[in-house]
């Protein structure tokens, strides 16, 4: 791994973490509202995958997509402003946290209905294949999304027509509060691909270099015209499902719901089904960002000064983004109407308002 | 003997009572079990009734709603929770082509004791894909009932009635009402599921509404009363069927109709309310029936625009004033 | 220079012309390719344009409609055929949550040059699951256009306009119209896609309709004319948006409104037509606007009952007579 | 195979063939209208599978279900009358050919929307499992139905919760005019089951004894609490997809659509993708009904006289059914209204009409 690439990984991983932690803080302070799904713990996936793409490639992703947007190059200012619902947001405040789009960067959207990324990505890939272009599409989705019918329909079509799409599963083992053993008959997501003759592999998603290499390899195959591939990245989210879900429910709801059960069973249940405790998170291995920092130093590319400089830089970027978002004006009703391509309200046959 | 309950608690009690008295009742949906339900409606039931009767599902809305239909065919009484109504677009085949039609297509052989609960409406900055309403779609389907409770008491009553019913019932719950408290009498005899409630009597205009908007309509009536405009407020409670008689009797007295709905105006529930009441009461009416309704745009994420895209109390007041010819001087 | 074409041929020509002049146009759906389309609309196109531009799909309505959305995001102009509208219930998430909302949610970054064609309506003994209409559902969705051609000429014009448009357009085609012939001028300049057509002028009442019912309405008007009742027949051609001005101008003259629709009366398209025109024209109206509409039941299989469940010409005539106070003596 | 069982197979196979051919004739004569999907060529599947079930088991099937209904024991009179849309039909003429239901016989419906049988069957199975009953559900579906999202969702849930359902694929290789190679990335349907950890097998569906044995075996496993199984029966439909599809389109549409192509390619295409020709049907092996007749004689259970007697008997039954259907009255509008459980039209708060 060359120094430049490693630097970019380091920068983006640190930026991702800092950005998301800042978003959480802004949420607590009331500057962000609605559902806010954060990415800490999973950074290696977005960073590794998207760094392996070309500018001509397309990305389709979920509601947990701020980091994907940042890594793809959407300015942090515009991402943060969108989270704030402001006019300078990348979607003018119309879409918000779950719906980041950037046409210029081929960032084809965050989708909030689980399973929508499958057909969207397949459609983009179809249009690439039809025009015989060398581009590819990255389709992100969670482990819970795998049980949606659209997964099945899209993978069948993608394989049948050998479409250039890379299906990327961010397997964090949870569908909100439902652990993968309780939502999926097959807990190894990559095994689902056998039903469509799609080559698939499980990869450690906690190591950005691993993620990057696996993605590059898959994209090479895809660009060679061999049809879709699927990569399952095992990862872990360190926070609750969303900010509405800050962990407090586990003692309150889950423990209540266990009342009256055999305490031995309760322990087994907690271990198997509960949300991750801090201890469990720690057991998942050293934090992936710090791991990368360590690696960068170990291979001798960077010294501590350099790493501190990057930490400072991303902090400045995030501060600036938040400052920018806060001072951006709200969109107006005119902005809203003009975001609608098809507009009954403002239209008459004569064109008068 | 009433007690104060929030809407989610009222629903939780209703489910609990029905489940304890009838073994054929079970509930399923995403995170209804261990997690206790996104809006806490199923809290504690998993521990009490076990995983077979309080079943956490994968994200497969079409599949598990259809599963509910299949179970209902065998005489079970499933209560399907679709985590939010926005995901019901993935389950409409099961609801419309299966639940609503099987009883008829079988020549009446099969009852359909199925309940589908769905939280919906515009909540707080959930953006366009999570701020949906589907009443217009479901109303046009013969063979479905739709209950739209606005109070904890109605939520309690209507969920119990829905579970007891042999017909498919959709319970449209509003996301902003779950944590609203209200008095609930658990033992009182309920009115028929589809009977409208007169929330306030009046003589100057009839304000027809349902779900959360019925509460705003009642607030608007309070404000209007201060200026001596006496609005009769009707909470429909059911969108299918609609209790036309109660509405018509009111119009006979007030001669003016205003419908308040959160749904988009164009082809929303209000269109049907106006069309039928206009047919039935045309010669009673002194002015064109009017609608206060959502704007014809997907829900914007930004908070101010979101609020401006659906009616508030002041919009209802303004429209009511206009209808009775008492607009405030500028 | 006109020629006589059946509706399917008119649609076939429109597709062919658009495909030959714009490489970004392609079509997909079940059996649209080798088989040539259930109603022959895509006949011959597979041989002419190849499998990539005329794509046979698996039975995956949600998936391939969503595929159309994805392709449209890259600037392609997909024409998705959903074999019949009954299967569109499986594709509503793609239509409502994706096609209609993405342009807005992206702050206007993405146009949505997507066309979705669906045959629908009550045909001949296809039973409840295959006799559906969905106009009410789609009308309530901000961000969609809905065209409802009743003639080969309109089918030709509106499909071409839909393909050329940057907005998502749903083309609701009626299964009983495909093999109806009509004069088509391929070169004539079309009116705006959503402009209503006055099929017949009259002074006694305004008969508003669309799709197949517009043809029945015209026949009813012929019969009424024999008794000197002059109905003005308006074919809406578009259900979203609706050309209110044309309707209102007519009502200003006739003072009476009758809507004929195949859809169920309760919360059908007619409800919106009446509600809005009543609002706009209340003081023009001499009688309550009325609807002739489908019964509130799933479509029965038996032929006589099927026919009795939707309006025929005589039902329209009867309702029109009642509306103008000229019911035949019993 | 004992004599009695073989007799029942023979009887039902011959009845099935005669009934369907009669339905085709009644369609041509205008006594049946709408879509009519016939079963000749596939009889061994319905007969073999349903004979392996118990009366307590449930059946969910598609629009191509007349034979399933007959084998399950619904009187031919009532099935034919339903096809005619008459009042004495099993659904009073409300459902028609594609929607046969018989509550008493646990015949849970013919479904006309492809893919609906999956969730219905899964729901029935759920209710069996919840009550811990020894019953099972048979879920029929075609090869085309496998690509519907409901397949995926239902199979995952059925496996996850070990529900007692037998998924039965009637693989006749066609989704109307689309051959399986062109609609499915995996042409061996049973392989799709691997994505859900469901045991699955491909079985010759042209031999009723084979079908029966495979089904019995699978049902034994299922009743033992081992969860769902999937059986793929390879079979062939001798007629067009439906009566609207009497084969005439192949010269007209398909050949037209081939105009201007390389004739060598055309031949290859026709061979690969076209509808079956009579020659292809013959090549699929001797007719399955006659095969069974031959077998019955060969094992020495029946002589020619017996077989002729069965042929006569089923002819009488079918004649009688058609006669009955023709003389049955149409249903009335009151019948229709009273078939609706939920009835806005006829209802007021006061209960008055
Ligand atoms: C169709 C649909 N059903 C349910 C939801 C509610 N929901 C939002 S996220 C989520 C869990 C998704 O889990 P997964 O796919 O593993 O993604 P993760 O959140 O773990 O990244 C659910 C159930 C939804 N948004 N869409
Ligand atoms: C959801 C849906 N899409 C399309 C159709 C139209 N259609 C009816 S049968 C059929 C083919 C089904 O093929 P298969 O599942 O193999 O069953 P077969 O007819 O061969 O028995 C199609 C596309 C439908 N009824 N439902
Ligand atoms: Mg997850
Ligand atoms: Mg088939």
mmCIF file of C-alpha atoms in Angstrom, chain A residues 17-251:
data_model
loop_
_atom_site.group_PDB
_atom_site.id
_atom_site.type_symbol
_atom_site.label_atom_id
_atom_site.label_comp_id
_atom_site.label_asym_id
_atom_site.label_seq_id
_atom_site.Cartn_x
_atom_site.Cartn_y
_atom_site.Cartn_z
ATOM 1 C CA UNK A 17 -15.604 9.285 12.784
ATOM 2 C CA UNK A 18 -15.327 12.971 13.653
ATOM 3 C CA UNK A 19 -18.176 13.950 11.355
ATOM 4 C CA UNK A 20 -20.563 11.380 12.778
ATOM 5 C CA UNK A 21 -19.713 12.151 16.386
ATOM 6 C CA UNK A 22 -20.300 15.805 15.623
ATOM 7 C CA UNK A 23 -23.639 15.001 13.993
ATOM 8 C CA UNK A 24 -24.650 13.174 17.169
ATOM 9 C CA UNK A 25 -23.712 16.207 19.187
ATOM 10 C CA UNK A 26 -25.636 18.541 16.893
ATOM 11 C CA UNK A 27 -28.618 16.226 17.206
ATOM 12 C CA UNK A 28 -28.498 16.450 20.982
ATOM 13 C CA UNK A 29 -28.318 20.197 20.710
ATOM 14 C CA UNK A 30 -31.402 20.264 18.517
ATOM 15 C CA UNK A 31 -29.755 21.354 15.286
ATOM 16 C CA UNK A 32 -30.565 18.053 13.617
ATOM 17 C CA UNK A 33 -33.892 16.261 13.953
ATOM 18 C CA UNK A 34 -35.698 13.280 12.493
ATOM 19 C CA UNK A 35 -34.044 9.901 12.128
ATOM 20 C CA UNK A 36 -30.265 10.052 12.278
ATOM 21 C CA UNK A 37 -28.407 6.802 11.620
ATOM 22 C CA UNK A 38 -24.714 6.967 12.394
ATOM 23 C CA UNK A 39 -21.813 4.939 11.074
ATOM 24 C CA UNK A 40 -19.152 4.659 13.792
ATOM 25 C CA UNK A 41 -17.708 1.168 13.768
ATOM 26 C CA UNK A 42 -18.427 0.593 10.098
ATOM 27 C CA UNK A 43 -16.110 3.209 8.557
ATOM 28 C CA UNK A 44 -13.737 0.731 6.954
ATOM 29 C CA UNK A 45 -16.484 -0.464 4.626
ATOM 30 C CA UNK A 46 -17.450 2.842 3.034
ATOM 31 C CA UNK A 47 -13.851 4.058 2.923
ATOM 32 C CA UNK A 48 -12.396 0.861 1.501
ATOM 33 C CA UNK A 49 -15.125 0.267 -1.040
ATOM 34 C CA UNK A 50 -15.509 3.778 -2.363
ATOM 35 C CA UNK A 51 -11.785 4.348 -2.667
ATOM 36 C CA UNK A 52 -11.706 1.376 -4.998
ATOM 37 C CA UNK A 53 -14.191 2.978 -7.388
ATOM 38 C CA UNK A 54 -13.607 5.248 -10.379
ATOM 39 C CA UNK A 55 -15.245 8.660 -10.809
ATOM 40 C CA UNK A 56 -17.413 7.156 -13.553
ATOM 41 C CA UNK A 57 -18.893 4.590 -11.190
ATOM 42 C CA UNK A 58 -22.200 5.061 -9.435
ATOM 43 C CA UNK A 59 -23.117 4.629 -5.766
ATOM 44 C CA UNK A 60 -26.559 3.712 -4.405
ATOM 45 C CA UNK A 61 -26.865 3.462 -0.669
ATOM 46 C CA UNK A 62 -29.114 3.540 2.386
ATOM 47 C CA UNK A 63 -30.172 6.019 5.079
ATOM 48 C CA UNK A 64 -26.884 5.331 6.912
ATOM 49 C CA UNK A 65 -24.910 7.097 4.225
ATOM 50 C CA UNK A 66 -23.219 10.275 5.458
ATOM 51 C CA UNK A 67 -19.802 8.675 5.373
ATOM 52 C CA UNK A 68 -20.338 7.264 1.908
ATOM 53 C CA UNK A 69 -21.168 10.776 0.744
ATOM 54 C CA UNK A 70 -18.067 12.242 2.334
ATOM 55 C CA UNK A 71 -15.758 9.588 0.940
ATOM 56 C CA UNK A 72 -17.257 10.087 -2.481
ATOM 57 C CA UNK A 73 -16.189 13.695 -2.260
ATOM 58 C CA UNK A 74 -19.321 15.618 -1.411
ATOM 59 C CA UNK A 75 -18.037 18.582 0.628
ATOM 60 C CA UNK A 76 -18.637 18.068 4.375
ATOM 61 C CA UNK A 77 -20.255 21.496 4.465
ATOM 62 C CA UNK A 78 -22.957 20.400 2.055
ATOM 63 C CA UNK A 79 -23.529 17.115 3.841
ATOM 64 C CA UNK A 80 -23.797 18.741 7.254
ATOM 65 C CA UNK A 81 -26.069 21.482 5.904
ATOM 66 C CA UNK A 82 -28.376 18.798 4.518
ATOM 67 C CA UNK A 83 -28.483 17.102 7.920
ATOM 68 C CA UNK A 84 -29.505 20.478 9.336
ATOM 69 C CA UNK A 85 -32.168 20.807 6.627
ATOM 70 C CA UNK A 86 -30.663 23.969 5.261
ATOM 71 C CA UNK A 87 -30.725 25.535 1.856
ATOM 72 C CA UNK A 88 -27.031 24.958 1.189
ATOM 73 C CA UNK A 89 -27.414 21.255 1.802
ATOM 74 C CA UNK A 90 -26.606 18.992 -1.083
ATOM 75 C CA UNK A 91 -30.353 18.529 -1.626
ATOM 76 C CA UNK A 92 -31.369 22.034 -0.507
ATOM 77 C CA UNK A 93 -32.824 20.653 2.726
ATOM 78 C CA UNK A 94 -35.517 18.691 0.897
ATOM 79 C CA UNK A 95 -34.065 15.256 1.520
ATOM 80 C CA UNK A 96 -32.250 15.373 4.847
ATOM 81 C CA UNK A 97 -29.993 12.854 6.500
ATOM 82 C CA UNK A 98 -31.505 9.757 4.859
ATOM 83 C CA UNK A 99 -31.635 11.114 1.317
ATOM 84 C CA UNK A 100 -28.302 12.483 0.160
ATOM 85 C CA UNK A 101 -28.007 12.768 -3.616
ATOM 86 C CA UNK A 102 -25.271 14.307 -5.750
ATOM 87 C CA UNK A 103 -25.804 14.020 -9.451
ATOM 88 C CA UNK A 104 -22.408 15.376 -10.365
ATOM 89 C CA UNK A 105 -20.567 12.787 -8.265
ATOM 90 C CA UNK A 106 -22.864 9.976 -9.340
ATOM 91 C CA UNK A 107 -24.011 9.599 -5.786
ATOM 92 C CA UNK A 108 -27.421 8.210 -6.648
ATOM 93 C CA UNK A 109 -29.071 8.527 -3.322
ATOM 94 C CA UNK A 110 -29.626 7.440 0.147
ATOM 95 C CA UNK A 111 -32.813 5.387 0.297
ATOM 96 C CA UNK A 112 -34.839 5.066 3.473
ATOM 97 C CA UNK A 113 -37.082 2.202 2.480
ATOM 98 C CA UNK A 114 -35.078 -0.908 3.190
ATOM 99 C CA UNK A 115 -34.335 -2.790 -0.024
ATOM 100 C CA UNK A 116 -34.699 0.056 -2.495
ATOM 101 C CA UNK A 117 -31.038 0.175 -3.368
ATOM 102 C CA UNK A 118 -31.275 -3.191 -5.133
ATOM 103 C CA UNK A 119 -33.538 -2.242 -8.033
ATOM 104 C CA UNK A 120 -32.088 1.259 -8.342
ATOM 105 C CA UNK A 121 -28.578 -0.081 -8.659
ATOM 106 C CA UNK A 122 -29.725 -2.760 -11.074
ATOM 107 C CA UNK A 123 -31.381 -0.138 -13.244
ATOM 108 C CA UNK A 124 -28.276 1.992 -13.328
ATOM 109 C CA UNK A 125 -26.245 -1.081 -14.232
ATOM 110 C CA UNK A 126 -28.720 -1.948 -16.947
ATOM 111 C CA UNK A 127 -28.270 1.426 -18.520
ATOM 112 C CA UNK A 128 -24.479 1.021 -18.392
ATOM 113 C CA UNK A 129 -24.648 -2.417 -19.997
ATOM 114 C CA UNK A 130 -27.074 -1.264 -22.663
ATOM 115 C CA UNK A 131 -24.638 1.467 -23.675
ATOM 116 C CA UNK A 132 -21.636 -0.831 -23.242
ATOM 117 C CA UNK A 133 -19.797 1.576 -20.990
ATOM 118 C CA UNK A 134 -16.898 0.567 -18.716
ATOM 119 C CA UNK A 135 -18.651 1.842 -15.597
ATOM 120 C CA UNK A 136 -19.967 -0.054 -12.591
ATOM 121 C CA UNK A 137 -22.447 0.466 -9.767
ATOM 122 C CA UNK A 138 -21.936 -0.101 -6.078
ATOM 123 C CA UNK A 139 -25.078 -1.177 -4.261
ATOM 124 C CA UNK A 140 -24.877 -0.896 -0.464
ATOM 125 C CA UNK A 141 -27.303 -2.635 1.877
ATOM 126 C CA UNK A 142 -27.538 -4.011 5.390
ATOM 127 C CA UNK A 143 -27.961 -7.556 6.623
ATOM 128 C CA UNK A 144 -31.639 -6.874 7.327
ATOM 129 C CA UNK A 145 -32.247 -5.715 3.761
ATOM 130 C CA UNK A 146 -31.348 -9.156 2.456
ATOM 131 C CA UNK A 147 -34.779 -10.489 3.371
ATOM 132 C CA UNK A 148 -36.646 -7.971 1.267
ATOM 133 C CA UNK A 149 -38.136 -9.331 -1.966
ATOM 134 C CA UNK A 150 -36.315 -6.679 -3.995
ATOM 135 C CA UNK A 151 -32.997 -8.316 -3.089
ATOM 136 C CA UNK A 152 -34.111 -11.507 -4.751
ATOM 137 C CA UNK A 153 -35.634 -9.904 -7.814
ATOM 138 C CA UNK A 154 -32.707 -7.605 -8.447
ATOM 139 C CA UNK A 155 -30.007 -10.233 -7.969
ATOM 140 C CA UNK A 156 -31.753 -12.572 -10.360
ATOM 141 C CA UNK A 157 -31.987 -9.917 -13.065
ATOM 142 C CA UNK A 158 -28.458 -8.649 -12.490
ATOM 143 C CA UNK A 159 -27.066 -12.143 -12.906
ATOM 144 C CA UNK A 160 -29.344 -13.117 -15.789
ATOM 145 C CA UNK A 161 -28.201 -10.138 -17.824
ATOM 146 C CA UNK A 162 -24.628 -9.974 -16.432
ATOM 147 C CA UNK A 163 -24.990 -6.425 -15.222
ATOM 148 C CA UNK A 164 -22.000 -4.506 -13.844
ATOM 149 C CA UNK A 165 -23.055 -4.169 -10.233
ATOM 150 C CA UNK A 166 -21.214 -4.882 -7.029
ATOM 151 C CA UNK A 167 -23.559 -5.785 -4.195
ATOM 152 C CA UNK A 168 -22.012 -4.714 -0.907
ATOM 153 C CA UNK A 169 -23.527 -6.005 2.302
ATOM 154 C CA UNK A 170 -22.696 -4.049 5.434
ATOM 155 C CA UNK A 171 -23.390 -6.901 7.802
ATOM 156 C CA UNK A 172 -23.529 -5.381 11.273
ATOM 157 C CA UNK A 173 -25.606 -8.346 12.482
ATOM 158 C CA UNK A 174 -28.602 -6.272 13.424
ATOM 159 C CA UNK A 175 -31.865 -5.222 11.859
ATOM 160 C CA UNK A 176 -32.608 -2.533 14.434
ATOM 161 C CA UNK A 177 -33.221 -4.740 17.503
ATOM 162 C CA UNK A 178 -33.380 -8.076 15.705
ATOM 163 C CA UNK A 179 -30.163 -10.014 15.584
ATOM 164 C CA UNK A 180 -29.339 -11.800 12.332
ATOM 165 C CA UNK A 181 -30.004 -15.269 13.774
ATOM 166 C CA UNK A 182 -33.563 -14.215 14.296
ATOM 167 C CA UNK A 183 -34.212 -12.588 10.914
ATOM 168 C CA UNK A 184 -32.366 -14.775 8.453
ATOM 169 C CA UNK A 185 -32.445 -18.500 7.837
ATOM 170 C CA UNK A 186 -28.879 -18.260 6.556
ATOM 171 C CA UNK A 187 -26.607 -16.103 8.674
ATOM 172 C CA UNK A 188 -23.792 -16.002 6.150
ATOM 173 C CA UNK A 189 -25.176 -13.409 3.826
ATOM 174 C CA UNK A 190 -22.781 -14.278 1.004
ATOM 175 C CA UNK A 191 -24.389 -17.712 0.781
ATOM 176 C CA UNK A 192 -27.574 -16.133 -0.485
ATOM 177 C CA UNK A 193 -25.805 -15.354 -3.750
ATOM 178 C CA UNK A 194 -25.647 -19.038 -4.714
ATOM 179 C CA UNK A 195 -29.317 -18.858 -5.657
ATOM 180 C CA UNK A 196 -28.393 -16.548 -8.522
ATOM 181 C CA UNK A 197 -25.023 -17.913 -9.605
ATOM 182 C CA UNK A 198 -23.372 -14.753 -8.353
ATOM 183 C CA UNK A 199 -19.798 -15.068 -7.076
ATOM 184 C CA UNK A 200 -19.692 -13.955 -3.458
ATOM 185 C CA UNK A 201 -17.286 -13.734 -0.584
ATOM 186 C CA UNK A 202 -17.246 -12.864 3.095
ATOM 187 C CA UNK A 203 -14.590 -10.318 4.039
ATOM 188 C CA UNK A 204 -13.463 -8.762 7.292
ATOM 189 C CA UNK A 205 -15.115 -5.373 7.205
ATOM 190 C CA UNK A 206 -13.159 -4.012 10.156
ATOM 191 C CA UNK A 207 -9.961 -3.617 8.154
ATOM 192 C CA UNK A 208 -10.008 -0.948 5.491
ATOM 193 C CA UNK A 209 -7.139 -2.390 3.483
ATOM 194 C CA UNK A 210 -8.862 -5.727 3.281
ATOM 195 C CA UNK A 211 -12.059 -4.050 2.159
ATOM 196 C CA UNK A 212 -10.238 -2.043 -0.457
ATOM 197 C CA UNK A 213 -8.413 -5.042 -1.917
ATOM 198 C CA UNK A 214 -11.514 -7.198 -2.056
ATOM 199 C CA UNK A 215 -13.475 -4.447 -3.768
ATOM 200 C CA UNK A 216 -10.774 -3.766 -6.331
ATOM 201 C CA UNK A 217 -10.632 -7.423 -7.160
ATOM 202 C CA UNK A 218 -14.398 -7.681 -7.560
ATOM 203 C CA UNK A 219 -14.591 -4.542 -9.691
ATOM 204 C CA UNK A 220 -11.919 -5.889 -12.015
ATOM 205 C CA UNK A 221 -14.026 -8.973 -12.583
ATOM 206 C CA UNK A 222 -17.129 -6.880 -13.115
ATOM 207 C CA UNK A 223 -15.458 -4.558 -15.607
ATOM 208 C CA UNK A 224 -14.294 -7.601 -17.514
ATOM 209 C CA UNK A 225 -17.944 -8.272 -18.292
ATOM 210 C CA UNK A 226 -18.385 -11.187 -15.914
ATOM 211 C CA UNK A 227 -21.554 -9.901 -14.349
ATOM 212 C CA UNK A 228 -22.384 -8.961 -10.769
ATOM 213 C CA UNK A 229 -20.501 -9.902 -7.624
ATOM 214 C CA UNK A 230 -21.459 -9.802 -3.974
ATOM 215 C CA UNK A 231 -19.224 -8.940 -1.047
ATOM 216 C CA UNK A 232 -20.302 -9.409 2.542
ATOM 217 C CA UNK A 233 -18.358 -7.245 4.948
ATOM 218 C CA UNK A 234 -18.656 -8.254 8.556
ATOM 219 C CA UNK A 235 -18.766 -5.162 10.667
ATOM 220 C CA UNK A 236 -20.319 -3.713 13.775
ATOM 221 C CA UNK A 237 -22.137 -0.547 14.684
ATOM 222 C CA UNK A 238 -20.941 0.995 17.908
ATOM 223 C CA UNK A 239 -24.058 3.086 18.451
ATOM 224 C CA UNK A 240 -27.772 2.333 18.542
ATOM 225 C CA UNK A 241 -29.653 1.927 15.309
ATOM 226 C CA UNK A 242 -30.423 5.640 15.196
ATOM 227 C CA UNK A 243 -30.308 8.572 17.572
ATOM 228 C CA UNK A 244 -33.882 7.698 18.597
ATOM 229 C CA UNK A 245 -32.304 4.544 19.890
ATOM 230 C CA UNK A 246 -29.516 5.730 22.129
ATOM 231 C CA UNK A 247 -29.197 2.432 23.990
ATOM 232 C CA UNK A 248 -31.449 3.374 26.896
ATOM 233 C CA UNK A 249 -34.162 1.004 25.729
ATOM 234 C CA UNK A 250 -32.159 -2.046 26.506
ATOM 235 C CA UNK A 251 -32.453 -1.867 30.252
#
